Tab-separated table of C-alpha atoms and ligand atoms in Angstrom:
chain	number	residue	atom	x	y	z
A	1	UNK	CA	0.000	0.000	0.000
A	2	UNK	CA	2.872	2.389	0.770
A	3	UNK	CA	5.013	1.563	-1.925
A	4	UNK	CA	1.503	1.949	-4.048
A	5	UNK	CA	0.712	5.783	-2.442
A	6	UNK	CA	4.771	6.315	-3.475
A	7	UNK	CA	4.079	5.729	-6.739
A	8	UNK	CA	1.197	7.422	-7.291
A	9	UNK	CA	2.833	10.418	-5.592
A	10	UNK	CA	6.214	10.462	-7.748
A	11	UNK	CA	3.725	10.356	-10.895
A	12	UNK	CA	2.192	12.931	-10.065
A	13	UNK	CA	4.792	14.959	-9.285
A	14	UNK	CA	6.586	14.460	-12.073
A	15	UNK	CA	3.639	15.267	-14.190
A	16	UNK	CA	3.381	18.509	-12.110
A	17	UNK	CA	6.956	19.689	-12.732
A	18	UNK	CA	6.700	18.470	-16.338
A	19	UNK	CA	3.619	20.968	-17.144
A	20	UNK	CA	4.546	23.368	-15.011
A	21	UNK	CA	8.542	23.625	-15.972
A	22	UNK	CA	8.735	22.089	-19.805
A	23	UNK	CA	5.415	22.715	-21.912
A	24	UNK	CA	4.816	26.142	-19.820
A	25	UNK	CA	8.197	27.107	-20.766
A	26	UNK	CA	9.638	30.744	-20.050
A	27	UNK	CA	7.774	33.607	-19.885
A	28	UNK	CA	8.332	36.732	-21.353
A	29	UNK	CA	9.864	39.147	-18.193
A	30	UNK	CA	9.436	42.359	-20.347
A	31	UNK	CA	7.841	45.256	-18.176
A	32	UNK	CA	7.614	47.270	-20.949
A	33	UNK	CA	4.882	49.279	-21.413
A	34	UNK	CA	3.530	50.867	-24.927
A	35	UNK	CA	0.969	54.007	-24.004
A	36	UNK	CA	1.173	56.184	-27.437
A	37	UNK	CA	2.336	53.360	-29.518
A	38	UNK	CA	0.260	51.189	-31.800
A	39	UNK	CA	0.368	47.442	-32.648
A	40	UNK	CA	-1.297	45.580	-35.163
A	41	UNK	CA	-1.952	41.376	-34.416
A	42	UNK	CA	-3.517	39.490	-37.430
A	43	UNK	CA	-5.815	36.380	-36.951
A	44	UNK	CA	-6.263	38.221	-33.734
A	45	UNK	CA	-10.048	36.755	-32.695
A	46	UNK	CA	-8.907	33.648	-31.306
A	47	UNK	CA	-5.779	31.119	-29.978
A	48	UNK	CA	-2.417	33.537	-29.171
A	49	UNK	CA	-3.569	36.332	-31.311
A	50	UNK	CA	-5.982	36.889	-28.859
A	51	UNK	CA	-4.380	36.462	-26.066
A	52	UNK	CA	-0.801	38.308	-27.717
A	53	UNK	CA	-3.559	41.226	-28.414
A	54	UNK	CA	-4.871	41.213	-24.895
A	55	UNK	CA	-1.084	41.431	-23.347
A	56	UNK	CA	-0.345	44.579	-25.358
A	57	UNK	CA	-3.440	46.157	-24.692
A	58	UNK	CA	-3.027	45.985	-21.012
A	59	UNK	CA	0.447	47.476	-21.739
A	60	UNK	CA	-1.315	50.816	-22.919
A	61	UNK	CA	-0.655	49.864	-26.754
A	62	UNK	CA	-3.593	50.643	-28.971
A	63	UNK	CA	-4.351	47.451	-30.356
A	64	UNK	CA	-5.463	46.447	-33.941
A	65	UNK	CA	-7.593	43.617	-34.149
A	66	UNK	CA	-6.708	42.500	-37.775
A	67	UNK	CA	-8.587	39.655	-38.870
A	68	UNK	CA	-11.232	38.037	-41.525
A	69	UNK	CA	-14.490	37.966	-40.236
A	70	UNK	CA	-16.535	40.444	-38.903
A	71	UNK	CA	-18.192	38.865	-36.676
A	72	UNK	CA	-15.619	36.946	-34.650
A	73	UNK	CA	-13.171	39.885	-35.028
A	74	UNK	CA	-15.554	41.862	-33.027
A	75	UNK	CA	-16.702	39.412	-30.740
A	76	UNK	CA	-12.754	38.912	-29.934
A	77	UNK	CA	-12.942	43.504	-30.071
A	78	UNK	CA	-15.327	42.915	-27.109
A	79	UNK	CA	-13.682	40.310	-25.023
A	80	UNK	CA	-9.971	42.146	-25.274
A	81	UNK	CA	-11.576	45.334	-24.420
A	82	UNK	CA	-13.440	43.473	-21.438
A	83	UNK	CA	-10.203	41.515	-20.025
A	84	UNK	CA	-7.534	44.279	-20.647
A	85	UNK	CA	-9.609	47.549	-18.961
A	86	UNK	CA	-8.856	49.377	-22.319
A	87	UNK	CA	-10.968	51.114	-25.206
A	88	UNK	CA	-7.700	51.868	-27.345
A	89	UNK	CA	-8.682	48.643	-29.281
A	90	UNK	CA	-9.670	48.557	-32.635
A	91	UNK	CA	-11.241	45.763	-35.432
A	92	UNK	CA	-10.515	46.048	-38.809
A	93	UNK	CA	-11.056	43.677	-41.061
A	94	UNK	CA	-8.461	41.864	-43.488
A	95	UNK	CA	-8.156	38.639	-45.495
A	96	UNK	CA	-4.651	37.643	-46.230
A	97	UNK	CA	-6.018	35.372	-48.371
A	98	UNK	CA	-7.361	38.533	-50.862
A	99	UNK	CA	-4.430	40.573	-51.417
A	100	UNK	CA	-7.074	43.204	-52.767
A	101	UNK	CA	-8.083	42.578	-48.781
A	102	UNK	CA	-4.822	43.409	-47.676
A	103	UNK	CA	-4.402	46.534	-49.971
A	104	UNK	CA	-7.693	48.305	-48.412
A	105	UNK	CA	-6.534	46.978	-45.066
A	106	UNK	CA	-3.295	48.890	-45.346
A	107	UNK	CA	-4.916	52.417	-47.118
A	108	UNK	CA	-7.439	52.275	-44.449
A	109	UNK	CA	-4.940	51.786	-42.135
A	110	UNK	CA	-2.681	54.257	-43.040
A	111	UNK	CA	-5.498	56.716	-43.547
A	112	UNK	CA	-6.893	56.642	-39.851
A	113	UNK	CA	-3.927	55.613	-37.640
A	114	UNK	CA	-1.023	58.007	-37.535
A	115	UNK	CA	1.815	55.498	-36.198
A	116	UNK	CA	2.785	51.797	-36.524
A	117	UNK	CA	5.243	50.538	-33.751
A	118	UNK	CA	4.721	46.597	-33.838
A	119	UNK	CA	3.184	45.065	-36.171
A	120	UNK	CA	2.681	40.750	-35.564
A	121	UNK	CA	2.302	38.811	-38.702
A	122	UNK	CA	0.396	35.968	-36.372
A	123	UNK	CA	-2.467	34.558	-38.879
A	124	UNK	CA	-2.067	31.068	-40.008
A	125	UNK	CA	-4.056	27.921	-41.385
A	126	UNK	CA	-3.642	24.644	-41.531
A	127	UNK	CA	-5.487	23.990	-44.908
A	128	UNK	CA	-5.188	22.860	-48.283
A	129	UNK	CA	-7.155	24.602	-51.042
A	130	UNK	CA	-6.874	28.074	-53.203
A	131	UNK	CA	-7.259	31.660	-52.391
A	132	UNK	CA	-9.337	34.182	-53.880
A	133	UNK	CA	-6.151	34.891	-55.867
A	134	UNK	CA	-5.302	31.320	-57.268
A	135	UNK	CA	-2.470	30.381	-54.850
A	136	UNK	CA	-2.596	27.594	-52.707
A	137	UNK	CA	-3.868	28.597	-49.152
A	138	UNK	CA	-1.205	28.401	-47.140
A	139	UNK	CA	1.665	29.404	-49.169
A	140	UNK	CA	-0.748	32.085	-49.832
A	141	UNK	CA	-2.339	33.220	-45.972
A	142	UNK	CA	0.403	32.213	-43.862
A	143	UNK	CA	3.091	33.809	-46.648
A	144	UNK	CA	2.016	35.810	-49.194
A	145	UNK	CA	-0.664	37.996	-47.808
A	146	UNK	CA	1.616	38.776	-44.761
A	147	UNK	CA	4.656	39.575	-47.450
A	148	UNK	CA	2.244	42.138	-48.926
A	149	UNK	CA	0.778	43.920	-45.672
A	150	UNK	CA	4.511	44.191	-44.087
A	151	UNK	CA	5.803	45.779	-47.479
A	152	UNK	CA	2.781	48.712	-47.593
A	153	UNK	CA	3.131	48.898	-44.109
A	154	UNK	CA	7.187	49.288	-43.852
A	155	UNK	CA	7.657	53.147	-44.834
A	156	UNK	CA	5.144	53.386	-41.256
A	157	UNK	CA	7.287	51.477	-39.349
A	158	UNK	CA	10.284	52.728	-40.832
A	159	UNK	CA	8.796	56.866	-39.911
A	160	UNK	CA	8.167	55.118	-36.152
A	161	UNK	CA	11.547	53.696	-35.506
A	162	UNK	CA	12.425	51.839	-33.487
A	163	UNK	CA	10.097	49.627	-34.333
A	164	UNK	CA	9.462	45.682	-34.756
A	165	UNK	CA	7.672	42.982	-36.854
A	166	UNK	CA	7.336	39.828	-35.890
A	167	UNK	CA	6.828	36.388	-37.385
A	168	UNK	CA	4.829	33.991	-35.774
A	169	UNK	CA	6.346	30.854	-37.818
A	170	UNK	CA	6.918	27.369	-36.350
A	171	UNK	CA	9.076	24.578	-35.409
A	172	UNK	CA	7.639	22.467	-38.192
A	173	UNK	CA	9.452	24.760	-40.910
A	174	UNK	CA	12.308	22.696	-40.161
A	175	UNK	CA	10.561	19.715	-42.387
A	176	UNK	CA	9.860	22.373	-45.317
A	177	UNK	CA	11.448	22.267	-48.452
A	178	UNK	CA	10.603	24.923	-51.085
A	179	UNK	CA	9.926	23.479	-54.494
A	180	UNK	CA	10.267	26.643	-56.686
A	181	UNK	CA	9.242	24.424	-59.909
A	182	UNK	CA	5.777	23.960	-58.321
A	183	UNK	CA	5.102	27.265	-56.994
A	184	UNK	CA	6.230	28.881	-60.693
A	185	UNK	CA	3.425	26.253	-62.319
A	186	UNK	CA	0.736	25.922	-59.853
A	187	UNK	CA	1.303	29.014	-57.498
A	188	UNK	CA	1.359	26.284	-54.391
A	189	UNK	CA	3.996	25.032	-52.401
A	190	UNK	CA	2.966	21.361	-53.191
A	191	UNK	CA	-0.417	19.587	-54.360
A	192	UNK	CA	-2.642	17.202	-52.747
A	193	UNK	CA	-4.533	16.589	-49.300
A	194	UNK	CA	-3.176	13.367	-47.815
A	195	UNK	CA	-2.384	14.189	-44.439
A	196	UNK	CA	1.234	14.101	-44.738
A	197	UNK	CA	0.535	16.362	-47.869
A	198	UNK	CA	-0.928	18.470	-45.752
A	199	UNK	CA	1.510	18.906	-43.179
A	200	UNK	CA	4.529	18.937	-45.890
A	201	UNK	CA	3.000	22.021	-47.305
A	202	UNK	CA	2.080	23.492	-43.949
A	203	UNK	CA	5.919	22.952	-42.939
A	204	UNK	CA	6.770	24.756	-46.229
A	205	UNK	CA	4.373	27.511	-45.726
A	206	UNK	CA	6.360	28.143	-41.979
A	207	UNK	CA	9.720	27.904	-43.868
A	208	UNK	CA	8.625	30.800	-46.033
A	209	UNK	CA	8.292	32.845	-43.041
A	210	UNK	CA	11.557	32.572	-41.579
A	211	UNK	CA	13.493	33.035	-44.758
A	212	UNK	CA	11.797	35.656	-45.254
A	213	UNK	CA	12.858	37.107	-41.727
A	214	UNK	CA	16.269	36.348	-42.866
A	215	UNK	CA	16.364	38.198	-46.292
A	216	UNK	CA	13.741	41.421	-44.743
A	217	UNK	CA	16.301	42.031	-41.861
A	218	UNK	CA	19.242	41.991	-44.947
A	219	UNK	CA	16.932	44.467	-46.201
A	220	UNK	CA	16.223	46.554	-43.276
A	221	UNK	CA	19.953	46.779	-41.974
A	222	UNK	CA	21.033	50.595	-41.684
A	223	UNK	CA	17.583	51.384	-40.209
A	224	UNK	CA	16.035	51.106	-36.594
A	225	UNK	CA	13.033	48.495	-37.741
A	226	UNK	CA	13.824	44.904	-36.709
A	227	UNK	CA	12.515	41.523	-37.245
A	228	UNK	CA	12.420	38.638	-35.810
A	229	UNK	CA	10.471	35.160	-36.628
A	230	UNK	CA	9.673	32.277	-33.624
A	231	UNK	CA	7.784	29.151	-32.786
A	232	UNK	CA	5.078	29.670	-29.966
A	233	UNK	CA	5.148	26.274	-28.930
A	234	UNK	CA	2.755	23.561	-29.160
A	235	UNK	CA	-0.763	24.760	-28.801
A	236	UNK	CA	-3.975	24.019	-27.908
A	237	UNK	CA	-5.534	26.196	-29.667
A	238	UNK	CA	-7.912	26.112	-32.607
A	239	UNK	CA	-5.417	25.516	-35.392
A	240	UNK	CA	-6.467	21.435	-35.987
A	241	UNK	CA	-10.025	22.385	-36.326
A	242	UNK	CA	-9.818	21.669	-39.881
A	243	UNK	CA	-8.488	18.289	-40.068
A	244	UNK	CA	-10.388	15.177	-39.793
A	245	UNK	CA	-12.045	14.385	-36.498
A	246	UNK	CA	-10.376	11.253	-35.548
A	247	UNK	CA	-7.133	13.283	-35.531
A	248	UNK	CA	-9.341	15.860	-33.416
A	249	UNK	CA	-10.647	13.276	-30.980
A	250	UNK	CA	-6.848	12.177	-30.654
A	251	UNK	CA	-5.452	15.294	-29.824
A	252	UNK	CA	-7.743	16.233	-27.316
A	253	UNK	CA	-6.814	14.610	-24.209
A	254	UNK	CA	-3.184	14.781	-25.610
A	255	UNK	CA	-3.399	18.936	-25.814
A	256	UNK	CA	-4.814	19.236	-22.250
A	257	UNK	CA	-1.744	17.741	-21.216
A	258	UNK	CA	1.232	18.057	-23.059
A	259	UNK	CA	0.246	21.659	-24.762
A	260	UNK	CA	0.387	25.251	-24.005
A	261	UNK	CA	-2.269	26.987	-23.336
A	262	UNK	CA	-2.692	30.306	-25.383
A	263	UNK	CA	-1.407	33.002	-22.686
A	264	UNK	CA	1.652	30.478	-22.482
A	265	UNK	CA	1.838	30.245	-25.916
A	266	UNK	CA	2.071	33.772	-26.948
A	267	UNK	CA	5.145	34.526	-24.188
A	268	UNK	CA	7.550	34.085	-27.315
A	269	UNK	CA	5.665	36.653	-29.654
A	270	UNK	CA	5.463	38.677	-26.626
A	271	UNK	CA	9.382	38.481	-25.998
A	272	UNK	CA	10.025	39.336	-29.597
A	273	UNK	CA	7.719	42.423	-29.742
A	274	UNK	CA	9.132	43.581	-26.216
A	275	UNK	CA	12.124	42.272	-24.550
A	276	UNK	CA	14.752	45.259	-24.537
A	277	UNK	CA	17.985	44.649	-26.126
A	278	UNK	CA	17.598	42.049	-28.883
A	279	UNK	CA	17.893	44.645	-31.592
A	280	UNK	CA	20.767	43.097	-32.677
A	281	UNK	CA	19.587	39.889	-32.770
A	282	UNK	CA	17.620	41.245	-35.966
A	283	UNK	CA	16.398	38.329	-38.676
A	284	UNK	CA	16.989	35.784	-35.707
A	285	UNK	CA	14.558	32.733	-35.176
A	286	UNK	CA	13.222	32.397	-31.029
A	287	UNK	CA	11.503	29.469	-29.113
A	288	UNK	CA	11.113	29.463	-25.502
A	289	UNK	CA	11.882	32.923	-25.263
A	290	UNK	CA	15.501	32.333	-26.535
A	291	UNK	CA	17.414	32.926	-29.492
A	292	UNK	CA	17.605	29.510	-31.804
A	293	UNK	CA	20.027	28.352	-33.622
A	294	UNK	CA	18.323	27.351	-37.387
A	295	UNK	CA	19.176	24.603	-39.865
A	296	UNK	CA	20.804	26.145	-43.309
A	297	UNK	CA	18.382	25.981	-45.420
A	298	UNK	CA	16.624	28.480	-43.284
A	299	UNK	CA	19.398	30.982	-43.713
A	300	UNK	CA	19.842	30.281	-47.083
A	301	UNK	CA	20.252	33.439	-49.261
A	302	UNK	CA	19.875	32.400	-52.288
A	303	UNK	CA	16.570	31.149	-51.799
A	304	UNK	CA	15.433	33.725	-49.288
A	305	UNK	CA	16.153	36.427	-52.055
A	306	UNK	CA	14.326	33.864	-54.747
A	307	UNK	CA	11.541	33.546	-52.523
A	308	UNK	CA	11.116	37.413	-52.108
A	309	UNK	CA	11.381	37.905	-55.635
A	310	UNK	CA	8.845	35.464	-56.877
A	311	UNK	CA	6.236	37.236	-53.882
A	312	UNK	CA	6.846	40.526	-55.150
A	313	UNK	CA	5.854	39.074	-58.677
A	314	UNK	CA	3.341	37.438	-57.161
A	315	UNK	CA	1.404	40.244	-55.208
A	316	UNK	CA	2.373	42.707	-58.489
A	317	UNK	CA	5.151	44.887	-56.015
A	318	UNK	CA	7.747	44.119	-58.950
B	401	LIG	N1	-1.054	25.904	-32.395
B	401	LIG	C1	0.194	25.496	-32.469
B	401	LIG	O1	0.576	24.503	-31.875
B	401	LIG	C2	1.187	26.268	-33.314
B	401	LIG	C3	2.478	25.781	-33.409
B	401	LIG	C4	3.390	26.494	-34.184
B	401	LIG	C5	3.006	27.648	-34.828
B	401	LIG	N2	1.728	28.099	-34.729
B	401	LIG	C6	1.377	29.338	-35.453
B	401	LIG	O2	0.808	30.259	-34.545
B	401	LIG	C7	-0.038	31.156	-35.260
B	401	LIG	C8	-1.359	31.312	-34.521
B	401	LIG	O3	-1.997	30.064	-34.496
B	401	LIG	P1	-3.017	29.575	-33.382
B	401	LIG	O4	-2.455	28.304	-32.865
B	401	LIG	O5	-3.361	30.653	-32.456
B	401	LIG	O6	-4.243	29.163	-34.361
B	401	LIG	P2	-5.790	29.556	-34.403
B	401	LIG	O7	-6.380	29.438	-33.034
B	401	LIG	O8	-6.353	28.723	-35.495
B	401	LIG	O9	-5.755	31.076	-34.841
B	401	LIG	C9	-5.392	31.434	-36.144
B	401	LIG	C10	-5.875	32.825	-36.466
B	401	LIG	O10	-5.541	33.140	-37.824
B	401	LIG	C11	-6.684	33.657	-38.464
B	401	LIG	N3	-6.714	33.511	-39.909
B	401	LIG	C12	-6.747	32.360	-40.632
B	401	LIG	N4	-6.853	32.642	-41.936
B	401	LIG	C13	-6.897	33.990	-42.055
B	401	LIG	C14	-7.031	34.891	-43.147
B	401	LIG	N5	-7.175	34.468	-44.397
B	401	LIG	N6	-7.024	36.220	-42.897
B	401	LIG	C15	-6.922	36.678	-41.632
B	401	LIG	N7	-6.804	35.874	-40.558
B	401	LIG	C16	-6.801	34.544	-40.771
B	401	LIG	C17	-7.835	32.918	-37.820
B	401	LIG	O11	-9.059	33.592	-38.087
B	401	LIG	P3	-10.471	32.765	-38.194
B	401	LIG	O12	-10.872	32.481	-36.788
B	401	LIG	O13	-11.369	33.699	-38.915
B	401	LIG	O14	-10.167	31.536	-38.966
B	401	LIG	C18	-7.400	32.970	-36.371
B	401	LIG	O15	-7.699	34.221	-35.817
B	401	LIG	C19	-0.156	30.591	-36.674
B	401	LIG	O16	0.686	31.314	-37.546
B	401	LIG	C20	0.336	29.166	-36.525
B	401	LIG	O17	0.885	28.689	-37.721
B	401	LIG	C21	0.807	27.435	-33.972
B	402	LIG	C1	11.991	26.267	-21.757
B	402	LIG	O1	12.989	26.822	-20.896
B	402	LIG	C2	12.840	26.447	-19.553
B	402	LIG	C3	13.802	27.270	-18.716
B	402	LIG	O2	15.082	27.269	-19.278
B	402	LIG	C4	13.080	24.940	-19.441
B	402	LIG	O3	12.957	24.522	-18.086
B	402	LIG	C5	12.033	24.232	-20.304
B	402	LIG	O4	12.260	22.834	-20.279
B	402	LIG	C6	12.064	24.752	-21.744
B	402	LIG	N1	10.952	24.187	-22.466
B	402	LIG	C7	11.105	23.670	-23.671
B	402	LIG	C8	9.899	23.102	-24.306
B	402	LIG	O5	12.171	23.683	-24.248
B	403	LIG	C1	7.158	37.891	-42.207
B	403	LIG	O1	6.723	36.909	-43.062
B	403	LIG	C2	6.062	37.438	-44.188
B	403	LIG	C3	5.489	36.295	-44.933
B	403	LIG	O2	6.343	35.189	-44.908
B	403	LIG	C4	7.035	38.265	-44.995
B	403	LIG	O3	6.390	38.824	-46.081
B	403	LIG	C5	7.562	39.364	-44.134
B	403	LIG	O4	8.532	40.071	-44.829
B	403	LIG	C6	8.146	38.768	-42.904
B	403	LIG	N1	8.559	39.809	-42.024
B	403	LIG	C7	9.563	39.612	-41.243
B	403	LIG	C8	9.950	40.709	-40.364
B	403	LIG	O5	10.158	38.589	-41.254
């Protein structure tokens, strides 16, 4: 019986310090605070948008709310209002999946807000299919569209410096590969809807983001606007809700476990948009709150500056 109760109790404790020490992970320790400075978090109505959007607001940031639909965007306008005692928050809508979405989103923008300070490229999907524009979803949400707003947004940031924009990418962009033969004939990082499929081009999509980190900061050098790209963590957020529902029922008493939940899950975004002194750490990939090394084909030029060429063709900057 005692040896039984032992058990049970070194279990449990072990579970305890695993959930509280590894998946919570470190926080972000930033006391900075943001009154007069504006932010703008896409996909901001639910998972770590929200909660990334709630952090700043309670900081004294006026806070953007970009994101697709009206209706959750200002449900989400509400409840980060609500939970952060502030009015300086704001919905606009934008779908990064129209880039003629993201062009009104930035005119409007730049019309009625006077500053940029942060802007957090956070959207994402985890989807196969097309966009209004003919390339494939993700290579076209979770890249292009973001590629687009940053660029009409960058003379902003640049007028506001210093000033930041982060990436929210993801540990799984170390299993992308970018095929530049399929994305020149079918606009898509890669075709079909198997689940690995799936994930492969998902992977890709999150690659695109941190070279992309890599070739803007190149870019950017010589001015007081940095950028940095990350991995949140795992998540149990609502990212899975459109694959199939055995994976679903799977996952669930897995997440409650072994994820983050959203507030821990947006400490990393939070570091990169706050924590004082990583300037120089510019183009730089973070996890856990810490600066990561990355595999070469994430720092590879060539194709970052390949990449960034065939977007600017792509969204007709060129
Ligand atoms: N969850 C994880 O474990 C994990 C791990 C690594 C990286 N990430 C990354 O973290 C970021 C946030 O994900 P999350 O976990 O918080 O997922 P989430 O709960 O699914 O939130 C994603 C957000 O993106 C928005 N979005 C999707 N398509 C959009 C579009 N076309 N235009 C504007 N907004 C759009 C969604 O809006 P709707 O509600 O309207 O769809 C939602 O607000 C993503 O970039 C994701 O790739 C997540
Ligand atoms: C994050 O960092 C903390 C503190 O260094 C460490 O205890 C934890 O295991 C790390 N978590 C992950 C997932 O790496
Ligand atoms: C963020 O990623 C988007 C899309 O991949 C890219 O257009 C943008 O330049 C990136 N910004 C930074 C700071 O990396």
């Amino acid at each position: 019986m005692a040896t039984l109760l032992l058990v049970v109790g070194v279990v449990v404790g072990i579970a305890y310090i695993f959930r509280h020490v590894v998946v919570k992970g470190r926080q972000c320790t930033s006391k900075a605070k943001l009154h007069g400075k504006t932010v703008i978090v896409t996909g901001s109505n639910t998972g770590i948008g929200k909660t990334t959007a709630i952090d700043l607001a309670k900081r004294g940031a006026r806070v953007i709310l970009a994101c697709r639909s009206k209706q959750r965007g200002e449900a989400a306008l509400e409840e980060v209002k609500r939970e952060s005692c502030s009015n300086q928050v704001v919905f606009m809508q934008l779908d990064l999946g129209s880039l003629k979405s993201v062009r009104s989103f930035a005119e409007s923008f730049l019309k009625s807000e006077s500053r940029l300070d942060i802007l957090i490229n956070n959207a994402g999907i985890y989807l196969q299919g097309r966009t209004e524009d003919g390339l494939g979803m993700m290579f076209g949400i979770n890249h292009v569209g973001h590629f687009l707003l940053t660029n009409l947004l960058l003379d902003r940031l640049k007028e506001c410096e210093p000033s930041r924009v982060v990436n929210v990418s993801s540990l799984a962009h170390l299993f992308g590969n970018l095929d530049f033969n399929c994305l020149n004939t079918h606009k898509a990082l890669g075709l079909g809807t198997s689940f690995t499929e799936v994930l492969q081009v998902y992977s890709d999509s999150k690659l695109c983001n941190v070279l992309f980190t890599h070739e803007l900061a190149k870019r950017l050098q010589g001015t007081k606007v940095t950028c940095y790209s990350l991995h949140p963590g795992v998540i149990n957020s609502e990212l899975a809700r459109n694959t199939n529902s055995v994976i679903q029922i799977l996952l669930k008493p897995l997440s409650a476990f072994f994820f983050k939940n959203t507030i821990q899950g947006a400490q990393t975004t939070l570091h990169c948009a706050l924590q004082e002194g990583i300037e120089p750490l510019s183009g730089c990939y973070f996890s856990n709150c810490t600066v990561k090394k990355v595999s070469a084909k994430a720092k590879d030029d060539a194709a970052a500056k390949k990449l960034w060429e065939l977007s600017e063709r792509l969204c007709g900057l060129a």
